[in-house]
Amino acid sequence: FPTRRSSDLESKVDPFKCSFYMLMHDVAEHIVGDIPGHIKVIDPKVKELFDTLEEDWHEKTLPPHFNFTTNGDLSLNQTEAIICHFCDKFEAFQTCYEELRYGNFSFKFIFNRINLSMVNMIKKISTNDPKLFFLWDLYQDFTNDVFANLPEKVLEEVYEK
């Protein structure tokens, strides 16, 4: 699997559009509100509700040419959507890491769930599009650092039997 960006991948991904999409996603979550990820998994209707609120905020707030829908100027292609989804999970993973590092063990369930989810996501997407295997390198670099820097007491708490 290639670990460097390829010109083929670069032709499929607009980094400015992805960055703007992620920024507007986070702004919408800040304005509308967000809930812990595990709640969205437990009750998909809650996730749908928050997704709808976020879409409504985008429609009411952003100019029409900044439309994120499938036919809008800023709609993401499949590769861009995968990368943005990965980045959103990665951000949540980093948040959990910070909370655990400060001894907030209420994040251990979410940390483990996101960790497993990211591994499965990377396996799936890198199998379908080997050019995205660089996400695995990014994930491994970060998690190697995470597990090297979390105090042993925290690791024992997170991975208790």
C-alpha atoms as one frame of an Amber mdcrd trajectory, in Angstrom:
protein
   0.000   0.000   0.000   1.292   3.449  -0.817   1.871   5.691   2.159   2.506
   8.904   0.245  -0.038  11.146  -1.348  -0.419  10.388  -5.013  -1.297  12.747
  -7.815  -4.389  10.581  -8.425  -5.549  11.152  -4.839  -4.722  14.848  -5.045
  -6.884  15.130  -8.155  -9.830  13.619  -6.211  -9.486  15.738  -3.067  -9.922
  19.480  -2.712  -8.216  20.279   0.613  -9.830  23.723   0.824 -13.318  22.310
   0.360 -12.633  19.592   2.962 -11.230  22.135   5.413 -14.198  24.453   4.966
 -16.613  21.539   5.309 -14.981  20.400   8.576 -14.938  23.955   9.919 -18.630
  24.453   9.137 -19.417  21.029  10.622 -17.731  22.024  13.889 -19.326  25.484
  13.903 -22.750  23.903  13.395 -22.092  21.491  16.269 -21.112  24.451  18.426
 -24.225  26.468  17.507 -26.771  23.626  17.422 -25.125  21.541  20.097 -23.588
  18.118  20.034 -24.014  15.009  22.086 -21.559  12.242  22.972 -20.981   9.838
  20.118 -22.127   6.778  22.030 -25.601   8.312  22.411 -25.801   8.598  18.630
 -24.939   4.895  18.375 -27.423   3.828  21.051 -30.286   5.860  19.569 -29.934
   6.525  15.819 -33.034   8.756  15.912 -31.102  11.209  18.077 -28.293  11.237
  15.509 -30.816  11.882  12.725 -32.321  14.747  14.707 -28.944  16.429  15.262
 -27.962  15.863  11.620 -31.202  17.544  10.550 -30.611  20.474  12.907 -27.093
  20.854  11.530 -28.344  20.766   7.910 -31.054  23.314   8.731 -28.438  25.621
  10.267 -26.280  25.298   7.131 -29.241  26.116   4.864 -30.366  29.116   6.920
 -26.919  30.543   7.611 -24.654  29.845   4.648 -25.072  31.437   1.215 -26.659
  29.091  -1.369 -23.353  28.529  -3.221 -21.908  27.080   0.019 -24.420  24.250
  -0.115 -23.132  20.898   1.221 -25.951  18.807  -0.272 -25.282  16.315  -3.045
 -25.831  18.915  -5.762 -24.273  21.903  -3.998 -21.013  23.604  -4.910 -19.393
  22.268  -1.755 -20.748  18.730  -1.870 -18.037  16.208  -1.102 -17.128  13.377
  -3.416 -16.780   9.897  -1.896 -13.049  10.214  -1.158 -13.464  13.647   0.432
 -16.376  12.385   2.539 -14.276   9.461   3.790 -11.383  11.724   4.738 -13.687
  14.225   6.499 -15.444  11.433   8.396 -12.061  10.039   9.463 -10.924  13.494
  10.629 -14.098  13.956  12.669 -13.522  10.602  14.422  -9.848  11.405  14.874
 -10.739  14.681  16.581 -13.060  12.814  18.982 -10.295  10.269  19.657  -7.874
  13.072  20.529 -10.440  14.637  22.864 -10.884  11.308  24.668  -7.118  10.947
  24.961  -6.821  14.378  26.583  -9.629  13.595  29.029  -8.069  10.255  29.990
  -4.674  11.873  30.416  -6.231  14.179  33.000  -7.816  11.244  34.816 -11.383
  11.566  33.504 -12.123   7.850  33.179 -15.714   8.440  32.096 -14.223   8.704
  28.584 -12.774   5.179  28.565 -15.829   3.572  26.923 -15.898   6.200  24.168
 -12.110   6.017  23.747 -12.224   2.247  23.227 -15.255   2.442  20.935 -13.698
   5.148  18.748 -10.388   3.290  18.688 -12.066   0.116  17.397 -14.262   2.106
  15.015 -11.245   3.882  13.525  -9.336   0.633  13.007 -12.334  -0.941  11.256
 -12.918   2.182   9.192  -9.279   2.328   8.061  -9.286  -1.362   7.113 -12.452
  -0.916   5.077 -11.480   2.262   3.255  -7.875   1.293   2.551  -9.113  -1.987
   1.059 -11.538  -0.111  -1.198  -9.086   2.679  -2.026  -5.439   1.828  -1.253
  -4.456   5.476  -1.813  -6.153   6.245   1.513  -3.839   3.922   3.421  -1.936
   7.017   4.608  -4.754   7.382   7.159  -3.459   4.197   8.802   0.001   5.769
   9.117  -1.532   8.860  10.712  -3.577   6.748  13.124  -0.610   4.536  14.076
   1.704   7.487  14.663  -0.825   9.097  16.982  -1.800   5.951  18.887   1.831
   4.931  19.382   2.358   8.331  20.964  -0.876   8.019  22.983  -0.024   4.668
  24.489   3.562   5.690  25.139   2.460   8.812  27.025  -0.582   7.698  28.989
   0.408   6.901  32.579   0.297   3.183  33.403  -2.477   3.818  35.931  -4.635
   5.319  33.168  -3.915   2.444  30.776  -4.875  -0.068  33.482  -8.150   1.782
  34.072  -8.943   2.043  30.344  -8.211  -1.604  29.632  -9.450  -3.160  32.846
 -10.600  -6.733  32.443
